Coordinates of C-alpha atoms and ligand atoms in Angstrom, one line a residue:
M170 CA -14.9 -14.0 2.9
Y171 CA -11.4 -14.8 1.5
D172 CA -9.6 -12.0 -0.2
I173 CA -8.4 -14.3 -3.0
R174 CA -6.4 -11.7 -4.9
S175 CA -4.2 -11.3 -1.8
M176 CA -3.6 -15.1 -1.5
E177 CA -0.4 -16.7 -2.5
R178 CA -0.3 -19.9 -4.6
S179 CA 0.0 -22.1 -1.5
E180 CA -2.9 -20.4 0.2
I181 CA -5.1 -20.9 -2.8
A182 CA -4.1 -24.5 -2.9
E183 CA -5.2 -24.9 0.8
L184 CA -8.5 -23.2 0.1
M185 CA -9.2 -25.4 -2.9
A186 CA -8.3 -28.5 -0.9
K187 CA -10.9 -27.3 1.7
L188 CA -13.4 -27.0 -1.0
G189 CA -12.7 -30.5 -2.1
E190 CA -11.3 -29.5 -5.5
P191 CA -8.4 -31.3 -7.2
K192 CA -4.9 -29.8 -7.2
F193 CA -5.0 -28.8 -10.9
R194 CA -7.9 -26.6 -10.2
A195 CA -5.9 -24.7 -7.6
E196 CA -3.2 -24.1 -10.2
Q197 CA -5.8 -22.8 -12.7
V198 CA -7.3 -20.4 -10.1
W199 CA -3.9 -19.2 -9.1
R200 CA -3.0 -18.4 -12.7
W201 CA -6.2 -16.4 -13.1
T202 CA -5.8 -14.4 -9.9
A203 CA -2.0 -13.8 -10.5
A204 CA -2.9 -12.4 -13.9
A205 CA -5.3 -9.9 -12.3
V206 CA -8.5 -11.4 -13.8
G207 CA -11.5 -9.0 -13.4
G208 CA -14.0 -11.6 -11.9
F209 CA -14.8 -15.2 -11.4
D210 CA -17.0 -15.4 -14.5
E211 CA -13.9 -14.7 -16.6
M212 CA -12.2 -17.9 -15.3
T213 CA -13.3 -19.6 -18.4
N214 CA -11.5 -23.0 -17.9
L215 CA -13.4 -23.6 -14.6
P216 CA -16.7 -25.4 -14.4
K217 CA -19.6 -23.0 -13.7
N218 CA -20.4 -24.6 -10.3
L219 CA -16.8 -24.0 -9.1
R220 CA -17.0 -20.4 -10.3
E221 CA -20.2 -20.0 -8.3
K222 CA -18.7 -21.7 -5.2
L223 CA -15.7 -19.3 -5.3
A224 CA -17.9 -16.2 -5.8
E225 CA -19.8 -17.3 -2.6
C226 CA -16.7 -17.5 -0.4
C227 CA -14.2 -15.1 -1.9
E228 CA -14.1 -11.4 -2.8
L229 CA -12.5 -10.4 -6.1
H230 CA -12.8 -6.8 -7.2
R231 CA -11.6 -5.0 -10.3
P232 CA -10.5 -1.5 -9.4
E233 CA -12.5 1.2 -11.1
M234 CA -10.7 3.8 -13.1
L235 CA -12.1 7.1 -11.7
A236 CA -9.7 9.4 -13.6
E237 CA -6.8 9.2 -16.0
Q238 CA -4.5 12.1 -16.7
K239 CA -1.9 12.0 -19.5
S240 CA 1.1 14.4 -19.4
S241 CA 2.9 15.7 -22.4
D242 CA 6.0 13.8 -21.2
G243 CA 4.2 10.4 -21.4
T244 CA 3.5 10.2 -17.7
I245 CA 0.0 8.8 -17.0
K246 CA -1.7 9.1 -13.6
Y247 CA -4.7 6.9 -12.5
L248 CA -7.1 7.4 -9.7
W249 CA -8.4 4.0 -8.8
G250 CA -11.7 3.5 -7.0
L251 CA -11.5 0.6 -4.5
S252 CA -14.2 -1.8 -3.3
D253 CA -15.1 0.3 -0.2
G254 CA -15.5 3.5 -2.2
S255 CA -12.1 5.0 -1.3
A256 CA -9.5 5.9 -3.9
V257 CA -5.8 5.8 -4.4
E258 CA -3.4 7.0 -7.2
S259 CA -0.8 5.2 -9.3
V260 CA 1.5 6.9 -11.8
V261 CA 3.1 5.3 -14.9
M262 CA 6.3 7.0 -16.0
Q263 CA 8.1 6.1 -19.3
Y264 CA 11.8 6.1 -19.2
H265 CA 14.4 5.0 -21.8
H266 CA 15.3 2.0 -19.7
G267 CA 11.6 0.9 -19.3
N268 CA 8.4 1.9 -17.7
T269 CA 8.0 2.4 -14.0
V270 CA 4.8 2.5 -11.9
C271 CA 4.6 4.5 -8.7
I272 CA 2.1 2.9 -6.4
S273 CA 0.2 3.8 -3.2
T274 CA 0.5 1.6 -0.1
Q275 CA -2.3 3.1 2.1
V276 CA -5.5 5.1 1.7
G277 CA -4.2 8.4 3.0
C278 CA -1.2 8.7 5.3
R279 CA -0.7 9.4 9.0
M280 CA 2.9 10.7 8.8
G281 CA 1.8 14.4 8.6
C282 CA 4.6 15.8 6.4
A283 CA 4.1 19.5 5.8
F284 CA 4.7 19.5 2.1
C285 CA 2.7 16.4 1.2
A286 CA -0.9 16.4 -0.1
S287 CA -1.4 12.7 0.8
T288 CA -1.5 13.2 4.5
R289 CA -4.1 16.0 4.6
G290 CA -7.0 13.8 5.6
G291 CA -4.9 11.4 7.7
K292 CA -4.9 7.6 7.0
L293 CA -8.1 5.9 6.3
R294 CA -6.8 2.3 6.0
D295 CA -4.0 0.1 4.8
L296 CA -4.0 -1.3 1.2
T297 CA -4.1 -5.1 0.9
P298 CA -1.4 -7.0 -1.0
G299 CA -4.0 -7.6 -3.7
E300 CA -4.9 -3.9 -4.1
M301 CA -1.2 -3.1 -4.5
L302 CA -0.9 -5.8 -7.1
D303 CA -3.9 -4.4 -8.8
E304 CA -2.3 -1.0 -9.1
V305 CA 0.7 -2.5 -10.9
Q306 CA -1.3 -4.8 -13.2
W307 CA -4.3 -2.6 -13.9
S308 CA -2.0 0.4 -14.6
S309 CA -0.3 -1.8 -17.1
K310 CA -3.5 -3.0 -18.7
A311 CA -5.0 0.5 -18.8
S312 CA -2.0 2.1 -20.3
G313 CA -1.1 -0.7 -22.7
L314 CA 2.5 -0.5 -21.4
D315 CA 4.7 -3.2 -20.0
I316 CA 5.9 -2.3 -16.6
S317 CA 9.5 -3.3 -15.6
N318 CA 10.0 -1.3 -12.4
I319 CA 8.0 -0.4 -9.4
V320 CA 8.5 2.4 -6.9
L321 CA 6.5 2.4 -3.6
M322 CA 6.4 6.2 -3.5
G323 CA 2.7 7.0 -3.9
I324 CA 0.2 7.7 -1.1
G325 CA 1.0 6.2 2.3
E326 CA 4.0 5.0 4.3
P327 CA 5.0 1.5 3.2
L328 CA 6.7 0.6 6.5
D329 CA 3.5 1.6 8.3
N330 CA 1.8 -1.2 6.4
F331 CA 4.7 -3.6 6.8
D332 CA 3.1 -7.1 6.6
N333 CA 0.9 -6.3 3.6
V334 CA 3.8 -4.6 1.8
M335 CA 6.1 -7.6 2.4
K336 CA 3.4 -10.0 1.0
F337 CA 2.9 -7.8 -2.0
L338 CA 6.7 -7.8 -2.7
R339 CA 6.8 -11.6 -2.6
M340 CA 3.8 -11.9 -4.8
V341 CA 4.6 -9.3 -7.4
G342 CA 7.7 -11.3 -8.5
A343 CA 5.5 -14.3 -9.5
P344 CA 6.1 -15.1 -13.2
E345 CA 2.4 -15.9 -13.6
G346 CA 1.7 -12.3 -12.5
A347 CA 3.6 -9.1 -12.9
G348 CA 6.9 -10.9 -12.7
I349 CA 8.9 -8.0 -11.3
G350 CA 11.9 -8.9 -9.2
M351 CA 13.3 -7.1 -6.1
R352 CA 16.1 -5.5 -8.0
H353 CA 13.5 -3.6 -10.0
I354 CA 11.7 -2.3 -7.0
S355 CA 12.3 0.8 -4.8
L356 CA 10.7 1.4 -1.4
S357 CA 10.5 4.9 -0.2
T358 CA 10.1 5.6 3.5
C359 CA 10.3 8.6 5.9
G360 CA 11.8 6.1 8.5
P361 CA 9.3 5.3 11.2
E362 CA 10.9 3.7 14.3
G363 CA 11.7 0.1 13.9
G364 CA 10.7 0.0 10.2
I365 CA 14.1 0.1 8.5
E366 CA 15.3 -2.5 11.1
R367 CA 12.5 -4.9 10.3
L368 CA 13.2 -4.4 6.6
A369 CA 16.9 -5.2 7.0
E370 CA 15.9 -8.5 8.6
E371 CA 14.0 -9.4 5.5
D372 CA 17.2 -9.0 3.6
L373 CA 15.6 -8.1 0.2
Q374 CA 17.5 -6.9 -2.8
L375 CA 15.3 -3.9 -3.4
T376 CA 16.4 -0.3 -3.2
L377 CA 15.7 1.5 0.0
S378 CA 15.0 5.2 -0.6
V379 CA 14.8 7.4 2.5
S380 CA 13.0 10.7 2.6
L381 CA 15.5 12.8 4.4
H382 CA 14.6 16.3 3.1
A383 CA 16.6 18.2 5.8
P384 CA 20.0 17.7 7.3
D385 CA 19.2 19.0 10.8
D386 CA 16.6 18.1 13.4
E387 CA 15.1 21.6 13.7
T388 CA 14.2 21.7 10.0
R389 CA 13.4 18.0 9.6
S390 CA 11.1 17.9 12.6
R391 CA 9.3 21.0 11.4
L392 CA 8.6 19.5 8.0
M393 CA 8.3 15.8 9.1
P394 CA 6.8 15.1 12.6
I395 CA 8.1 11.5 12.3
N396 CA 11.6 12.9 12.8
R397 CA 11.0 13.5 16.5
A398 CA 9.3 10.1 17.1
S399 CA 12.2 8.2 15.4
G400 CA 15.2 9.7 17.1
G401 CA 16.4 12.5 14.7
V402 CA 18.6 12.7 11.6
K403 CA 21.9 11.4 13.0
R404 CA 20.2 8.3 14.3
L405 CA 18.3 7.9 11.0
I406 CA 21.7 7.9 9.1
E407 CA 23.0 5.3 11.6
R408 CA 20.0 3.2 11.0
C409 CA 20.5 3.4 7.3
N410 CA 24.2 2.6 7.6
A411 CA 23.2 -0.5 9.6
Y412 CA 20.7 -1.4 6.8
R413 CA 23.5 -1.0 4.2
K414 CA 25.8 -3.3 6.3
A415 CA 23.1 -6.0 6.8
T416 CA 21.8 -6.1 3.2
G417 CA 24.8 -5.0 1.1
R418 CA 22.5 -2.5 -0.7
R419 CA 23.4 1.1 -1.0
V420 CA 20.7 3.5 0.4
S421 CA 19.3 6.3 -1.6
Y422 CA 18.3 9.6 0.1
E423 CA 15.5 11.8 -1.2
Y424 CA 16.0 15.5 -0.5
L425 CA 13.3 18.0 -1.3
L426 CA 14.5 21.5 -2.4
A427 CA 12.2 24.0 -0.8
S428 CA 13.1 27.6 -1.4
G429 CA 14.9 29.3 1.5
I430 CA 14.2 26.3 3.8
T431 CA 16.1 23.3 2.7
D432 CA 18.1 24.7 -0.3
T433 CA 20.6 27.1 1.2
D434 CA 24.4 26.7 1.0
E435 CA 24.5 26.1 4.8
K436 CA 22.0 23.2 4.4
A437 CA 24.1 21.7 1.6
E438 CA 27.2 21.8 3.8
L439 CA 25.3 20.2 6.7
L440 CA 24.0 17.5 4.4
A441 CA 27.4 16.7 3.1
K442 CA 28.7 16.5 6.7
L443 CA 25.8 14.3 7.8
L444 CA 26.5 11.8 4.9
S445 CA 30.2 11.8 5.1
G446 CA 31.3 8.2 5.9
S447 CA 28.2 6.7 4.2
D448 CA 28.1 5.9 0.5
G449 CA 24.5 6.8 0.1
H450 CA 23.2 8.4 -3.1
V451 CA 21.3 11.7 -2.9
N452 CA 18.4 12.4 -5.2
L453 CA 17.5 16.1 -5.2
I454 CA 13.8 16.6 -5.8
P455 CA 12.5 20.0 -6.9
L456 CA 9.4 20.5 -4.7
N457 CA 6.0 20.3 -6.3
H458 CA 3.9 23.0 -4.9
V459 CA 0.7 21.8 -3.2
D460 CA -2.3 24.1 -2.6
G461 CA -2.3 25.7 0.8
S462 CA 1.3 25.0 1.5
P463 CA 3.7 27.9 2.2
L464 CA 6.6 25.9 0.7
E465 CA 7.9 27.0 -2.7
P466 CA 10.2 25.2 -5.2
S467 CA 13.8 26.4 -5.5
D468 CA 14.7 28.1 -8.7
P469 CA 17.0 26.2 -11.1
E470 CA 20.1 28.2 -10.3
R471 CA 19.7 27.3 -6.6
V472 CA 19.3 23.6 -7.5
R473 CA 22.4 23.7 -9.6
R474 CA 24.4 25.4 -6.8
F475 CA 23.1 23.0 -4.1
K476 CA 24.2 20.1 -6.3
E477 CA 27.6 21.6 -6.9
I478 CA 28.3 22.0 -3.2
L479 CA 27.4 18.4 -2.5
E480 CA 29.6 17.2 -5.4
S481 CA 32.5 19.3 -4.2
R482 CA 32.2 17.5 -0.9
G483 CA 32.3 14.1 -2.6
V484 CA 28.6 13.3 -2.3
N485 CA 27.0 11.1 -5.0
V486 CA 24.1 13.2 -6.2
T487 CA 21.5 13.5 -9.0
V488 CA 18.6 15.8 -9.6
R489 CA 15.3 14.0 -10.2
R490 CA 13.7 14.8 -13.5
R491 CA 10.3 16.2 -13.0
M492 CA 7.7 14.0 -14.5
G493 CA 4.1 14.8 -15.1
A494 CA 4.4 18.4 -13.9
D495 CA 1.3 19.4 -15.9
I496 CA -0.9 16.7 -14.4
D497 CA -0.8 17.0 -10.6
A498 CA 1.5 14.0 -10.5
A499 CA 2.9 15.0 -7.0
C500 CA 2.0 12.6 -4.3
G501 CA -1.7 12.6 -3.4
Q502 CA -2.7 15.7 -5.4
L503 CA -5.3 14.1 -7.6
R504 CA -7.0 12.3 -4.8
S505 CA -7.1 15.4 -2.6
K506 CA -8.6 17.5 -5.4
R507 CA -11.4 15.0 -5.9
Q508 CA -12.2 14.9 -2.2
N509 CA -12.4 18.7 -2.1
G510 CA -15.0 18.6 -4.7
Ligands
SAH95 N1 5.9 7.7 2.9 C1 6.9 7.4 2.0 C2 6.5 7.2 0.5 C3 5.5 8.2 0.0 S1 6.1 9.9 -0.3 C4 8.0 8.4 2.1 O1 7.9 9.3 3.0 O2 9.1 8.3 1.5 C5 7.1 9.7 -1.7 C6 8.1 10.8 -1.9 O3 7.4 12.0 -2.4 C7 8.7 11.2 -0.6 O4 10.1 11.4 -0.8 C8 8.0 12.5 -0.3 O5 8.7 13.2 0.6 C9 7.8 13.1 -1.7 N2 6.9 14.2 -1.7 C10 5.7 14.3 -1.0 N3 5.2 15.5 -1.3 C11 5.9 16.1 -2.2 C12 5.9 17.4 -2.9 N4 4.9 18.2 -2.7 N5 6.8 17.6 -3.8 C13 7.8 16.7 -4.1 N6 8.0 15.6 -3.4 C14 7.0 15.2 -2.5

């Protein structure tokens, strides 16, 4: 079976040639799949026998909305049921500059970060390019909102599903589909070995966001097991600096503020030192508490002080606005609640 939703225009053209169909039919089919059509029977400008032929050799699923939660700040979270019965989350956030969708890249995650709900049951499988496109386009259809930006910050580690994510990134720019270009996309990673390097080779104009969360190896390894396997924080910053050099794109660092653990004055000083000499931007994220985790969010006064120290050391820093705090919008929370009953 062909996964037709994950096929690019040229691949659909090849398939249609194989099926003995004229070129203009390939173009018609591509337009339907790019637009996230729900099934072959909806491809109304194709003859019935062609629709049947396609249904025999291709899969085309429409994700099933298992849950929708709306926050008072306009954030909407979806739990999507996939063809194999698994589920992933997408979140639509409304900002003044446009609407952003945060999508998942894997079903579960194998990175094992201590603060994250997505990793609790491990990784079940990678998402296909088509499933990621579905998250973008069906979130837009379901919410009735145009989407102008995408962040790959949902469930999963995008660089652990490298080839599918690259294909998704190529396809999501297609004007017949979502039409969202690289400059409107951010990819968030915890920095698995080799991943940032491979991404640099692709030389894309997207924004690379690196989940740093601690400025020293002891703390980062405790929170994020990937730290040990990928050579530690100093090496991570070197890898990011090399990425910056190769692509010309400034790297953004995500830094979680967990009370007493990552938010002390000492950590702020260490972080400023670690980043001196790089022009990265730091995004401070107030932790979202997840059930069963000993980590607690920092109080607002601590957040203010932490930011102040970084600024006084010349670090470019912002505090991320909390969106959807009333609807379990933290990574993986909705999915994990459902799995637990
Ligand atoms: N695997 C990728 C992308 C998914 S996580 C990565 O590590 O970046 C997306 C972001 O959400 C990461 O910065 C992650 O550290 C953060 N995150 C996970 N759990 C969180 C929580 N409980 N509170 C706040 N941010 C969280």
